[in-house]
Amino acid sequence: MMARVFLVFFVVLIGCRADTVRVAVASNFVGVAKVVGERFERSSGHSVVLVPGSTGKQYAQIVQGAPYDVWLAADVARPVALERAGKIVVGSRV
């Protein structure tokens, strides 16, 4: 499971062009995201800032323009809604 999460995280972040990557992460994924973030930092030289919270609150923040580079949501419905509303890059959901 950890290798799969790391792979998804890495694939999502490959397109990022920032020294610091801001990751909104659902509270239930924080433990895994910390480990994955540390591994990504070591392998890429980029910094990862995790912003834990509920998927619902993060959804509302993103709708209002929150500056996240990656969102690890706990459901599928809200990322789909953001994609349909043009708030995230179309086709970027994994």
mmCIF file of N, CA and C in Angstrom:
data_model
loop_
_atom_site.group_PDB
_atom_site.id
_atom_site.type_symbol
_atom_site.label_atom_id
_atom_site.label_comp_id
_atom_site.label_asym_id
_atom_site.label_seq_id
_atom_site.Cartn_x
_atom_site.Cartn_y
_atom_site.Cartn_z
ATOM 1 N N MET A 1 0.835 -1.201 0.000
ATOM 2 C CA MET A 1 0.000 0.000 0.000
ATOM 3 C C MET A 1 0.874 1.257 0.000
ATOM 4 N N MET A 2 1.906 1.284 0.846
ATOM 5 C CA MET A 2 2.764 2.459 0.946
ATOM 6 C C MET A 2 3.432 2.759 -0.384
ATOM 7 N N ALA A 3 3.910 1.720 -1.071
ATOM 8 C CA ALA A 3 4.581 1.939 -2.361
ATOM 9 C C ALA A 3 3.607 2.522 -3.376
ATOM 10 N N ARG A 4 2.386 2.059 -3.354
ATOM 11 C CA ARG A 4 1.379 2.570 -4.293
ATOM 12 C C ARG A 4 1.061 4.030 -4.004
ATOM 13 N N VAL A 5 0.887 4.376 -2.726
ATOM 14 C CA VAL A 5 0.612 5.760 -2.347
ATOM 15 C C VAL A 5 1.777 6.649 -2.743
ATOM 16 N N PHE A 6 3.004 6.202 -2.497
ATOM 17 C CA PHE A 6 4.177 6.986 -2.857
ATOM 18 C C PHE A 6 4.219 7.205 -4.358
ATOM 19 N N LEU A 7 3.927 6.171 -5.124
ATOM 20 C CA LEU A 7 3.946 6.288 -6.581
ATOM 21 C C LEU A 7 2.921 7.314 -7.044
ATOM 22 N N VAL A 8 1.710 7.247 -6.522
ATOM 23 C CA VAL A 8 0.669 8.211 -6.899
ATOM 24 C C VAL A 8 1.109 9.613 -6.510
ATOM 25 N N PHE A 9 1.629 9.777 -5.309
ATOM 26 C CA PHE A 9 2.077 11.068 -4.817
ATOM 27 C C PHE A 9 3.179 11.611 -5.723
ATOM 28 N N PHE A 10 4.143 10.760 -6.059
ATOM 29 C CA PHE A 10 5.250 11.169 -6.899
ATOM 30 C C PHE A 10 4.766 11.538 -8.298
ATOM 31 N N VAL A 11 3.890 10.733 -8.868
ATOM 32 C CA VAL A 11 3.374 11.011 -10.211
ATOM 33 C C VAL A 11 2.625 12.333 -10.216
ATOM 34 N N VAL A 12 1.831 12.586 -9.197
ATOM 35 C CA VAL A 12 1.083 13.839 -9.117
ATOM 36 C C VAL A 12 2.040 15.018 -9.008
ATOM 37 N N LEU A 13 3.105 14.871 -8.253
ATOM 38 C CA LEU A 13 4.019 15.982 -8.017
ATOM 39 C C LEU A 13 5.040 16.200 -9.123
ATOM 40 N N ILE A 14 5.189 15.256 -10.028
ATOM 41 C CA ILE A 14 6.162 15.422 -11.108
ATOM 42 C C ILE A 14 5.918 16.718 -11.873
ATOM 43 N N GLY A 15 4.654 17.056 -12.080
ATOM 44 C CA GLY A 15 4.333 18.256 -12.840
ATOM 45 C C GLY A 15 4.474 19.553 -12.065
ATOM 46 N N CYS A 16 4.696 19.485 -10.775
ATOM 47 C CA CYS A 16 4.817 20.698 -9.969
ATOM 48 C C CYS A 16 6.153 21.382 -10.238
ATOM 49 N N ARG A 17 6.110 22.693 -10.289
ATOM 50 C CA ARG A 17 7.320 23.474 -10.548
ATOM 51 C C ARG A 17 7.548 24.448 -9.398
ATOM 52 N N ALA A 18 7.658 23.933 -8.204
ATOM 53 C CA ALA A 18 7.824 24.802 -7.046
ATOM 54 C C ALA A 18 8.872 24.206 -6.115
ATOM 55 N N ASP A 19 9.550 25.078 -5.396
ATOM 56 C CA ASP A 19 10.486 24.590 -4.386
ATOM 57 C C ASP A 19 9.742 23.990 -3.211
ATOM 58 N N THR A 20 8.563 24.539 -2.925
ATOM 59 C CA THR A 20 7.711 24.037 -1.852
ATOM 60 C C THR A 20 6.382 23.624 -2.442
ATOM 61 N N VAL A 21 5.959 22.417 -2.122
ATOM 62 C CA VAL A 21 4.698 21.883 -2.614
ATOM 63 C C VAL A 21 3.717 21.840 -1.455
ATOM 64 N N ARG A 22 2.585 22.529 -1.614
ATOM 65 C CA ARG A 22 1.548 22.552 -0.575
ATOM 66 C C ARG A 22 0.541 21.453 -0.866
ATOM 67 N N VAL A 23 0.379 20.534 0.094
ATOM 68 C CA VAL A 23 -0.491 19.378 -0.080
ATOM 69 C C VAL A 23 -1.610 19.417 0.950
ATOM 70 N N ALA A 24 -2.840 19.605 0.468
ATOM 71 C CA ALA A 24 -4.006 19.470 1.341
ATOM 72 C C ALA A 24 -4.262 17.977 1.474
ATOM 73 N N VAL A 25 -4.326 17.486 2.690
ATOM 74 C CA VAL A 25 -4.466 16.045 2.899
ATOM 75 C C VAL A 25 -5.587 15.771 3.896
ATOM 76 N N ALA A 26 -6.476 14.846 3.515
ATOM 77 C CA ALA A 26 -7.555 14.442 4.413
ATOM 78 C C ALA A 26 -6.950 13.894 5.702
ATOM 79 N N SER A 27 -7.583 14.204 6.809
ATOM 80 C CA SER A 27 -7.045 13.844 8.127
ATOM 81 C C SER A 27 -6.707 12.367 8.252
ATOM 82 N N ASN A 28 -7.497 11.496 7.636
ATOM 83 C CA ASN A 28 -7.244 10.064 7.784
ATOM 84 C C ASN A 28 -6.023 9.590 6.988
ATOM 85 N N PHE A 29 -5.430 10.435 6.147
ATOM 86 C CA PHE A 29 -4.246 10.063 5.379
ATOM 87 C C PHE A 29 -2.965 10.719 5.896
ATOM 88 N N VAL A 30 -3.041 11.488 6.964
ATOM 89 C CA VAL A 30 -1.892 12.284 7.405
ATOM 90 C C VAL A 30 -0.667 11.432 7.720
ATOM 91 N N GLY A 31 -0.844 10.328 8.412
ATOM 92 C CA GLY A 31 0.296 9.481 8.774
ATOM 93 C C GLY A 31 1.056 8.996 7.551
ATOM 94 N N VAL A 32 0.337 8.482 6.588
ATOM 95 C CA VAL A 32 0.958 7.997 5.355
ATOM 96 C C VAL A 32 1.542 9.163 4.574
ATOM 97 N N ALA A 33 0.831 10.281 4.513
ATOM 98 C CA ALA A 33 1.308 11.443 3.754
ATOM 99 C C ALA A 33 2.623 11.974 4.323
ATOM 100 N N LYS A 34 2.799 11.909 5.644
ATOM 101 C CA LYS A 34 4.066 12.355 6.246
ATOM 102 C C LYS A 34 5.228 11.504 5.748
ATOM 103 N N VAL A 35 5.043 10.200 5.754
ATOM 104 C CA VAL A 35 6.102 9.296 5.303
ATOM 105 C C VAL A 35 6.386 9.520 3.821
ATOM 106 N N VAL A 36 5.336 9.601 3.026
ATOM 107 C CA VAL A 36 5.496 9.800 1.585
ATOM 108 C C VAL A 36 6.148 11.153 1.302
ATOM 109 N N GLY A 37 5.706 12.185 2.027
ATOM 110 C CA GLY A 37 6.282 13.512 1.850
ATOM 111 C C GLY A 37 7.762 13.547 2.161
ATOM 112 N N GLU A 38 8.160 12.875 3.238
ATOM 113 C CA GLU A 38 9.584 12.815 3.605
ATOM 114 C C GLU A 38 10.392 12.110 2.518
ATOM 115 N N ARG A 39 9.866 11.023 2.000
ATOM 116 C CA ARG A 39 10.565 10.299 0.929
ATOM 117 C C ARG A 39 10.669 11.164 -0.325
ATOM 118 N N PHE A 40 9.594 11.873 -0.632
ATOM 119 C CA PHE A 40 9.612 12.737 -1.810
ATOM 120 C C PHE A 40 10.636 13.855 -1.642
ATOM 121 N N GLU A 41 10.684 14.445 -0.448
ATOM 122 C CA GLU A 41 11.666 15.510 -0.194
ATOM 123 C C GLU A 41 13.093 14.999 -0.401
ATOM 124 N N ARG A 42 13.377 13.815 0.139
ATOM 125 C CA ARG A 42 14.728 13.254 -0.004
ATOM 126 C C ARG A 42 15.066 12.970 -1.465
ATOM 127 N N SER A 43 14.103 12.508 -2.239
ATOM 128 C CA SER A 43 14.407 12.111 -3.616
ATOM 129 C C SER A 43 14.345 13.261 -4.608
ATOM 130 N N SER A 44 13.653 14.355 -4.253
ATOM 131 C CA SER A 44 13.448 15.433 -5.224
ATOM 132 C C SER A 44 14.156 16.735 -4.883
ATOM 133 N N GLY A 45 14.422 16.939 -3.594
ATOM 134 C CA GLY A 45 14.983 18.218 -3.167
ATOM 135 C C GLY A 45 13.936 19.288 -2.934
ATOM 136 N N HIS A 46 12.669 18.985 -3.193
ATOM 137 C CA HIS A 46 11.571 19.920 -2.938
ATOM 138 C C HIS A 46 11.097 19.769 -1.494
ATOM 139 N N SER A 47 10.505 20.829 -0.953
ATOM 140 C CA SER A 47 9.893 20.772 0.372
ATOM 141 C C SER A 47 8.416 20.452 0.218
ATOM 142 N N VAL A 48 7.892 19.696 1.162
ATOM 143 C CA VAL A 48 6.469 19.362 1.171
ATOM 144 C C VAL A 48 5.859 19.929 2.437
ATOM 145 N N VAL A 49 4.808 20.722 2.283
ATOM 146 C CA VAL A 49 4.054 21.253 3.419
ATOM 147 C C VAL A 49 2.695 20.583 3.402
ATOM 148 N N LEU A 50 2.425 19.791 4.445
ATOM 149 C CA LEU A 50 1.131 19.124 4.547
ATOM 150 C C LEU A 50 0.156 20.020 5.291
ATOM 151 N N VAL A 51 -1.048 20.121 4.758
ATOM 152 C CA VAL A 51 -2.108 20.903 5.390
ATOM 153 C C VAL A 51 -3.261 19.936 5.652
ATOM 154 N N PRO A 52 -3.289 19.329 6.860
ATOM 155 C CA PRO A 52 -4.328 18.347 7.154
ATOM 156 C C PRO A 52 -5.673 19.011 7.447
ATOM 157 N N GLY A 53 -6.733 18.262 7.179
ATOM 158 C CA GLY A 53 -8.076 18.750 7.470
ATOM 159 C C GLY A 53 -9.117 17.839 6.874
ATOM 160 N N SER A 54 -10.355 18.197 7.083
ATOM 161 C CA SER A 54 -11.434 17.385 6.521
ATOM 162 C C SER A 54 -11.575 17.678 5.032
ATOM 163 N N THR A 55 -11.972 16.675 4.304
ATOM 164 C CA THR A 55 -12.159 16.830 2.865
ATOM 165 C C THR A 55 -13.185 17.918 2.566
ATOM 166 N N GLY A 56 -14.239 17.994 3.352
ATOM 167 C CA GLY A 56 -15.270 19.016 3.141
ATOM 168 C C GLY A 56 -14.739 20.428 3.308
ATOM 169 N N LYS A 57 -13.955 20.652 4.352
ATOM 170 C CA LYS A 57 -13.381 21.985 4.565
ATOM 171 C C LYS A 57 -12.361 22.328 3.487
ATOM 172 N N GLN A 58 -11.564 21.347 3.102
ATOM 173 C CA GLN A 58 -10.583 21.599 2.054
ATOM 174 C C GLN A 58 -11.268 21.897 0.722
ATOM 175 N N TYR A 59 -12.352 21.198 0.452
ATOM 176 C CA TYR A 59 -13.139 21.469 -0.756
ATOM 177 C C TYR A 59 -13.582 22.933 -0.772
ATOM 178 N N ALA A 60 -14.134 23.389 0.343
ATOM 179 C CA ALA A 60 -14.594 24.783 0.432
ATOM 180 C C ALA A 60 -13.427 25.749 0.259
ATOM 181 N N GLN A 61 -12.276 25.434 0.831
ATOM 182 C CA GLN A 61 -11.096 26.298 0.692
ATOM 183 C C GLN A 61 -10.635 26.367 -0.765
ATOM 184 N N ILE A 62 -10.645 25.239 -1.446
ATOM 185 C CA ILE A 62 -10.216 25.212 -2.843
ATOM 186 C C ILE A 62 -11.192 26.005 -3.707
ATOM 187 N N VAL A 63 -12.479 25.869 -3.448
ATOM 188 C CA VAL A 63 -13.489 26.654 -4.184
ATOM 189 C C VAL A 63 -13.211 28.144 -4.022
ATOM 190 N N GLN A 64 -12.739 28.538 -2.834
ATOM 191 C CA GLN A 64 -12.454 29.943 -2.553
ATOM 192 C C GLN A 64 -11.046 30.364 -2.996
ATOM 193 N N GLY A 65 -10.287 29.445 -3.606
ATOM 194 C CA GLY A 65 -8.988 29.808 -4.151
ATOM 195 C C GLY A 65 -7.780 29.444 -3.311
ATOM 196 N N ALA A 66 -7.927 28.527 -2.360
ATOM 197 C CA ALA A 66 -6.777 28.126 -1.537
ATOM 198 C C ALA A 66 -5.625 27.644 -2.428
ATOM 199 N N PRO A 67 -4.392 28.007 -2.082
ATOM 200 C CA PRO A 67 -3.237 27.719 -2.944
ATOM 201 C C PRO A 67 -2.609 26.342 -2.717
ATOM 202 N N TYR A 68 -3.354 25.280 -2.989
ATOM 203 C CA TYR A 68 -2.807 23.931 -2.850
ATOM 204 C C TYR A 68 -2.292 23.450 -4.202
ATOM 205 N N ASP A 69 -1.169 22.739 -4.178
ATOM 206 C CA ASP A 69 -0.632 22.132 -5.393
ATOM 207 C C ASP A 69 -1.197 20.732 -5.608
ATOM 208 N N VAL A 70 -1.493 20.051 -4.496
ATOM 209 C CA VAL A 70 -2.003 18.681 -4.526
ATOM 210 C C VAL A 70 -3.080 18.559 -3.461
ATOM 211 N N TRP A 71 -4.095 17.753 -3.763
ATOM 212 C CA TRP A 71 -5.145 17.491 -2.775
ATOM 213 C C TRP A 71 -5.345 15.999 -2.677
ATOM 214 N N LEU A 72 -5.144 15.452 -1.489
ATOM 215 C CA LEU A 72 -5.410 14.044 -1.213
ATOM 216 C C LEU A 72 -6.725 13.976 -0.458
ATOM 217 N N ALA A 73 -7.818 13.808 -1.198
ATOM 218 C CA ALA A 73 -9.171 13.829 -0.637
ATOM 219 C C ALA A 73 -9.587 12.440 -0.172
ATOM 220 N N ALA A 74 -10.540 12.410 0.747
ATOM 221 C CA ALA A 74 -11.034 11.147 1.282
ATOM 222 C C ALA A 74 -12.212 10.600 0.496
ATOM 223 N N ASP A 75 -12.668 11.309 -0.497
ATOM 224 C CA ASP A 75 -13.746 10.794 -1.331
ATOM 225 C C ASP A 75 -13.485 11.153 -2.787
ATOM 226 N N VAL A 76 -14.330 10.670 -3.663
ATOM 227 C CA VAL A 76 -14.175 10.930 -5.092
ATOM 228 C C VAL A 76 -15.094 12.061 -5.550
ATOM 229 N N ALA A 77 -16.226 12.202 -4.890
ATOM 230 C CA ALA A 77 -17.248 13.150 -5.336
ATOM 231 C C ALA A 77 -16.759 14.596 -5.375
ATOM 232 N N ARG A 78 -16.066 15.031 -4.353
ATOM 233 C CA ARG A 78 -15.647 16.438 -4.316
ATOM 234 C C ARG A 78 -14.579 16.771 -5.358
ATOM 235 N N PRO A 79 -13.565 15.939 -5.551
ATOM 236 C CA PRO A 79 -12.625 16.236 -6.644
ATOM 237 C C PRO A 79 -13.315 16.265 -8.013
ATOM 238 N N VAL A 80 -14.281 15.372 -8.222
ATOM 239 C CA VAL A 80 -15.033 15.376 -9.480
ATOM 240 C C VAL A 80 -15.796 16.690 -9.627
ATOM 241 N N ALA A 81 -16.411 17.144 -8.538
ATOM 242 C CA ALA A 81 -17.155 18.410 -8.572
ATOM 243 C C ALA A 81 -16.228 19.582 -8.889
ATOM 244 N N LEU A 82 -15.030 19.587 -8.318
ATOM 245 C CA LEU A 82 -14.075 20.656 -8.604
ATOM 246 C C LEU A 82 -13.624 20.623 -10.056
ATOM 247 N N GLU A 83 -13.430 19.425 -10.580
ATOM 248 C CA GLU A 83 -13.024 19.305 -11.977
ATOM 249 C C GLU A 83 -14.126 19.832 -12.893
ATOM 250 N N ARG A 84 -15.358 19.467 -12.614
ATOM 251 C CA ARG A 84 -16.495 19.936 -13.424
ATOM 252 C C ARG A 84 -16.665 21.449 -13.341
ATOM 253 N N ALA A 85 -16.316 22.019 -12.194
ATOM 254 C CA ALA A 85 -16.448 23.470 -11.999
ATOM 255 C C ALA A 85 -15.236 24.238 -12.533
ATOM 256 N N GLY A 86 -14.256 23.519 -13.049
ATOM 257 C CA GLY A 86 -13.067 24.172 -13.587
ATOM 258 C C GLY A 86 -12.115 24.699 -12.526
ATOM 259 N N LYS A 87 -12.202 24.153 -11.306
ATOM 260 C CA LYS A 87 -11.356 24.628 -10.212
ATOM 261 C C LYS A 87 -10.045 23.855 -10.099
ATOM 262 N N ILE A 88 -9.938 22.709 -10.795
ATOM 263 C CA ILE A 88 -8.694 21.956 -10.837
ATOM 264 C C ILE A 88 -8.394 21.611 -12.296
ATOM 265 N N VAL A 89 -7.190 21.192 -12.539
ATOM 266 C CA VAL A 89 -6.777 20.848 -13.899
ATOM 267 C C VAL A 89 -7.542 19.603 -14.354
ATOM 268 N N VAL A 90 -8.236 19.722 -15.453
ATOM 269 C CA VAL A 90 -9.009 18.610 -15.999
ATOM 270 C C VAL A 90 -8.064 17.441 -16.297
ATOM 271 N N GLY A 91 -8.463 16.255 -15.860
ATOM 272 C CA GLY A 91 -7.652 15.058 -16.095
ATOM 273 C C GLY A 91 -6.534 14.837 -15.114
ATOM 274 N N SER A 92 -6.447 15.680 -14.072
ATOM 275 C CA SER A 92 -5.346 15.541 -13.120
ATOM 276 C C SER A 92 -5.680 14.619 -11.946
ATOM 277 N N ARG A 93 -6.939 14.210 -11.850
ATOM 278 C CA ARG A 93 -7.306 13.314 -10.747
ATOM 279 C C ARG A 93 -6.718 11.928 -10.995
ATOM 280 N N VAL A 94 -6.214 11.317 -9.911
ATOM 281 C CA VAL A 94 -5.645 9.967 -10.008
ATOM 282 C C VAL A 94 -6.457 9.047 -9.156
#
